Short mmCIF file of C-alpha atoms in Angstrom, two decimals:
data_model
loop_
_atom_site.label_atom_id
_atom_site.label_comp_id
_atom_site.label_asym_id
_atom_site.label_seq_id
_atom_site.Cartn_x
_atom_site.Cartn_y
_atom_site.Cartn_z
CA MET A 276 -170.07 10.65 -13.72
CA ALA A 277 -174.02 11.05 -13.42
CA LYS A 278 -175.25 7.74 -14.98
CA SER A 279 -178.77 8.63 -16.49
CA GLN A 280 -179.07 10.14 -19.14
CA LYS A 281 -181.84 12.66 -17.46
CA MET A 282 -179.40 13.61 -14.74
CA LYS A 283 -176.87 14.34 -17.28
CA SER A 284 -178.85 17.13 -18.98
CA PHE A 285 -179.84 18.68 -15.83
CA VAL A 286 -176.24 18.65 -14.45
CA LYS A 287 -174.75 19.66 -17.65
CA SER A 288 -177.47 22.56 -17.83
CA ALA A 289 -176.90 23.61 -14.14
CA LEU A 290 -173.18 23.51 -14.73
CA GLY A 291 -173.35 26.60 -16.83
CA LYS A 292 -174.72 28.97 -14.69
CA ILE A 293 -172.16 28.53 -11.67
CA SER A 294 -169.47 31.23 -11.61
CA PRO A 295 -166.18 30.60 -11.06
CA THR A 296 -165.13 29.37 -7.66
CA SER A 297 -161.73 28.33 -6.48
CA LYS A 298 -161.78 24.67 -5.63
CA ASP A 299 -160.82 23.22 -1.91
CA THR A 300 -158.41 21.13 -2.25
CA SER A 301 -156.61 21.56 1.21
CA ASN A 302 -155.06 19.17 3.66
CA LEU A 303 -157.48 20.13 6.00
CA GLU A 304 -160.55 19.39 3.35
CA ARG A 305 -158.88 16.01 2.98
CA ASN A 306 -158.70 15.24 6.70
CA TRP A 307 -162.50 16.03 6.98
CA SER A 308 -163.29 13.87 4.33
CA GLY A 309 -162.15 11.42 6.26
CA ILE A 310 -163.44 11.73 9.32
CA TYR A 311 -166.82 12.04 7.99
CA LYS A 312 -166.41 8.64 6.10
CA ARG A 313 -165.39 7.31 9.52
CA SER A 314 -167.97 8.57 11.28
CA THR A 315 -171.51 7.53 9.26
CA GLY A 316 -172.45 5.19 12.03
CA SER A 317 -173.19 8.01 14.04
CA LYS A 318 -176.81 8.03 15.35
CA PHE A 319 -177.53 11.43 13.99
CA TYR A 320 -177.23 9.68 10.33
CA ALA A 321 -179.74 6.65 11.28
CA HIS A 322 -182.29 9.60 12.63
CA VAL A 323 -181.87 11.61 9.65
CA LYS A 324 -182.25 8.59 7.36
CA ASP A 325 -185.22 7.68 9.17
CA LEU A 326 -187.15 11.36 9.15
CA LEU A 327 -186.18 11.18 5.22
CA GLN A 328 -187.79 7.51 4.49
CA LYS A 329 -191.38 9.45 6.08
CA LEU A 330 -191.34 11.86 3.03
CA PRO A 331 -193.36 11.34 0.43
CA ARG A 332 -191.42 10.16 -2.84
CA CYS A 333 -189.68 13.16 -4.47
CA ASP A 334 -188.97 13.95 -8.11
CA LEU A 335 -185.26 16.01 -7.14
CA VAL A 336 -183.86 16.49 -4.59
CA LEU A 337 -180.69 18.88 -3.29
CA GLU A 338 -178.32 18.68 -0.49
CA HIS A 339 -176.37 21.18 0.24
CA GLY A 340 -172.67 21.04 1.96
CA CYS A 341 -173.21 17.01 0.70
CA SER A 342 -169.51 16.33 2.27
CA ILE A 343 -168.51 12.72 1.00
CA GLY A 344 -172.23 11.72 -0.15
CA HIS A 345 -173.58 9.73 2.83
CA VAL A 346 -177.18 10.99 3.47
CA THR A 347 -177.51 11.84 -0.31
CA ARG A 348 -176.85 8.31 -1.32
CA GLU A 349 -179.44 7.06 1.26
CA SER A 350 -182.23 9.32 -0.19
CA ALA A 351 -181.32 8.66 -3.61
CA LYS A 352 -182.79 4.85 -2.69
CA GLN A 353 -186.47 6.41 -2.33
CA ASN A 354 -186.21 9.25 -4.55
CA LEU A 355 -186.23 10.08 -8.41
CA HIS A 356 -183.14 12.07 -9.29
CA VAL A 357 -180.75 13.19 -6.49
CA LEU A 358 -177.77 15.85 -6.80
CA GLY A 359 -175.29 16.70 -3.59
CA ILE A 360 -173.02 19.82 -3.85
CA ASP A 361 -170.37 20.96 -1.68
CA LYS A 362 -167.44 22.89 -2.02
CA SER A 363 -164.97 20.53 -0.79
CA PHE A 364 -163.06 18.88 -3.60
CA TYR A 365 -161.69 15.75 -1.70
CA GLY A 366 -165.56 15.56 0.08
CA ILE A 367 -167.05 15.35 -3.52
CA LEU A 368 -164.36 12.94 -4.93
CA GLU A 369 -165.34 10.50 -2.37
CA ALA A 370 -168.63 10.69 -2.79
CA LYS A 371 -168.25 9.83 -6.13
CA LYS A 372 -166.85 6.83 -5.81
CA ASN A 373 -169.91 5.24 -4.80
CA GLN A 374 -172.93 7.55 -6.34
CA ARG A 375 -176.01 5.69 -7.53
CA LYS A 376 -177.27 5.63 -11.41
CA ASN A 377 -180.27 8.69 -10.17
CA SER A 378 -177.49 10.51 -8.51
CA ASP A 379 -174.44 12.82 -9.20
CA PHE A 380 -171.84 15.31 -6.96
CA VAL A 381 -170.67 18.73 -7.79
CA VAL A 382 -168.22 21.14 -5.97
CA ALA A 383 -170.39 24.07 -5.87
CA ASP A 384 -170.72 26.90 -3.48
CA SER A 385 -174.75 26.55 -1.92
CA LEU A 386 -174.77 30.41 -1.69
CA ASN A 387 -173.31 31.05 -5.58
CA ALA A 388 -176.96 30.32 -6.45
CA PRO A 389 -175.84 27.73 -9.26
CA PHE A 390 -179.58 26.32 -10.26
CA GLY A 391 -181.18 29.81 -10.97
CA ASN A 392 -184.83 29.62 -10.45
CA ARG A 393 -184.79 25.65 -10.15
CA LYS A 394 -187.24 24.55 -7.49
CA PHE A 395 -186.37 21.09 -5.48
CA ASP A 396 -189.41 18.87 -4.29
CA LEU A 397 -186.95 17.88 -1.25
CA VAL A 398 -184.04 20.16 -0.03
CA ILE A 399 -181.61 18.90 2.23
CA ALA A 400 -178.78 21.33 4.32
CA LEU A 401 -177.39 19.51 7.21
CA ASN A 402 -175.07 20.76 9.64
CA LEU A 403 -174.25 24.26 7.63
CA LEU A 404 -175.51 27.35 9.91
CA ASP A 405 -172.37 27.60 11.67
CA ILE A 406 -170.14 27.53 8.79
CA VAL A 407 -172.45 29.34 5.95
CA GLU A 408 -174.12 32.39 6.69
CA PRO A 409 -177.55 31.29 8.06
CA THR A 410 -179.27 34.34 7.03
CA GLU A 411 -178.19 33.97 3.22
CA LEU A 412 -178.10 29.96 3.17
CA LEU A 413 -182.00 30.13 4.75
CA ARG A 414 -182.77 32.70 1.81
CA THR A 415 -181.28 30.29 -0.62
CA VAL A 416 -183.21 27.07 0.45
CA SER A 417 -186.07 28.94 1.21
CA ARG A 418 -186.17 29.97 -2.34
CA GLN A 419 -185.52 26.65 -3.77
CA THR A 420 -187.80 24.21 -1.58
CA ARG A 421 -190.95 23.21 -3.32
CA LYS A 422 -192.08 20.56 -0.66
CA PHE A 423 -189.81 19.73 1.85
CA LEU A 424 -186.78 21.18 3.52
CA VAL A 425 -184.55 19.50 5.74
CA LEU A 426 -182.16 21.27 8.66
CA SER A 427 -180.22 20.55 11.31
CA ASP A 428 -177.55 22.35 13.19
CA PRO A 429 -175.25 22.12 16.72
CA TYR A 430 -175.05 25.82 16.56
CA ASP A 431 -171.12 25.73 16.97
CA PHE A 432 -170.89 29.27 16.63
CA GLU A 433 -167.19 30.10 18.25
CA ARG A 434 -164.95 29.13 15.65
CA GLY A 435 -162.38 31.89 15.24
CA LYS A 436 -161.83 34.22 12.32
CA ASP A 437 -164.16 31.62 10.36
CA SER A 438 -167.06 32.19 12.64
CA VAL A 439 -170.53 33.43 10.89
CA LYS A 440 -171.45 37.36 11.12
CA SER A 441 -175.04 36.71 12.12
CA LYS A 442 -175.73 33.40 14.55
CA THR A 443 -179.02 31.62 14.76
CA GLY A 444 -180.62 29.43 17.56
CA PRO A 445 -182.97 27.17 17.38
CA GLU A 446 -186.25 29.52 17.91
CA GLU A 447 -185.68 31.89 15.62
CA LEU A 448 -184.89 29.71 12.84
CA ARG A 449 -187.85 28.00 13.23
CA LEU A 450 -189.46 31.52 13.23
CA HIS A 451 -187.42 32.42 10.08
CA LEU A 452 -189.60 28.87 8.70
CA ARG A 453 -192.63 29.82 9.83
CA ASN A 454 -192.24 33.46 8.23
CA ALA A 455 -190.71 31.57 5.14
CA GLY A 456 -194.73 29.68 4.88
CA PHE A 457 -192.69 26.26 6.34
CA ARG A 458 -194.88 24.11 8.48
CA LEU A 459 -192.71 22.23 11.06
CA ILE A 460 -193.39 18.25 10.77
CA GLN A 461 -192.28 15.39 12.25
CA ARG A 462 -192.90 16.40 15.47
CA THR A 463 -189.83 19.06 14.82
CA ASN A 464 -191.75 22.09 16.74
CA ARG A 465 -189.39 21.65 19.47
CA PRO A 466 -185.42 21.61 19.40
CA SER A 467 -183.76 18.56 19.71
CA PHE A 468 -180.50 17.25 20.65
CA ILE A 469 -179.81 14.29 18.70
CA PRO A 470 -175.76 12.39 19.17
CA TRP A 471 -173.67 13.13 16.30
CA LYS A 472 -170.65 11.58 17.09
CA LEU A 473 -167.59 12.40 14.81
CA ASN A 474 -164.41 10.38 14.80
CA VAL A 475 -161.27 12.16 14.57
CA ASN A 476 -159.04 9.66 15.22
CA SER A 477 -157.90 7.02 17.34
CA ARG A 478 -157.75 9.60 20.48
CA LEU A 479 -159.95 11.72 19.88
CA ASN A 480 -164.06 12.30 19.57
CA LEU A 481 -165.96 15.17 18.83
CA ASN A 482 -169.50 14.87 20.46
CA TYR A 483 -171.98 17.08 19.28
CA LYS A 484 -175.78 17.51 20.05
CA VAL A 485 -177.62 17.96 16.93
CA ASP A 486 -181.06 19.88 16.22
CA LEU A 487 -182.70 18.38 13.54
CA ILE A 488 -186.02 20.19 11.65
CA VAL A 489 -188.33 18.90 9.00
CA ALA A 490 -190.43 21.57 7.11
CA LYS A 491 -193.26 21.40 5.07
CA LYS A 492 -194.21 24.09 2.39
#
């Protein structure tokens, strides 16, 4: 539960606008929550933390696909109010175990527009473009962003029947953001290859090279 009265009021207001959606309580999502929990030491998260610390303090922050809340909690250390959403029930359950007073976590679908016309000073969406339809997600986060937008993706689009219909690459992504009125900052105007190591189990690791973008409106 949210610990500050202002955050409680905001979450209550936002939740009232969310259309019903099924909670993801599959064993697969439980396993992925464990994988993300074991992988917080990856260089990728240290890089994200460094970029976020260079941004001005924001009043209201939203992270899409927050999973276990690692980045959301880091953002809450320097910003006023922070909210993380994810479709994974187990991810949100884990995130709530260590939430800060000025943050909260909600099970929600990013494309379900749960916040209406609400604008956020900072919007974060990490490694979602290959699992959420890119065109729709970019339209959503662009509309929600008042000041800063942080995006990343390894562009791993080969997921069989779960693959997104429209794929985007680093150049197309940057062009979309510029056309949406964003300016790329923190030297992210060119594609990057940041190591993201996921510890699946004692015998298996997944090693991605992630492209990270920081944009300003």
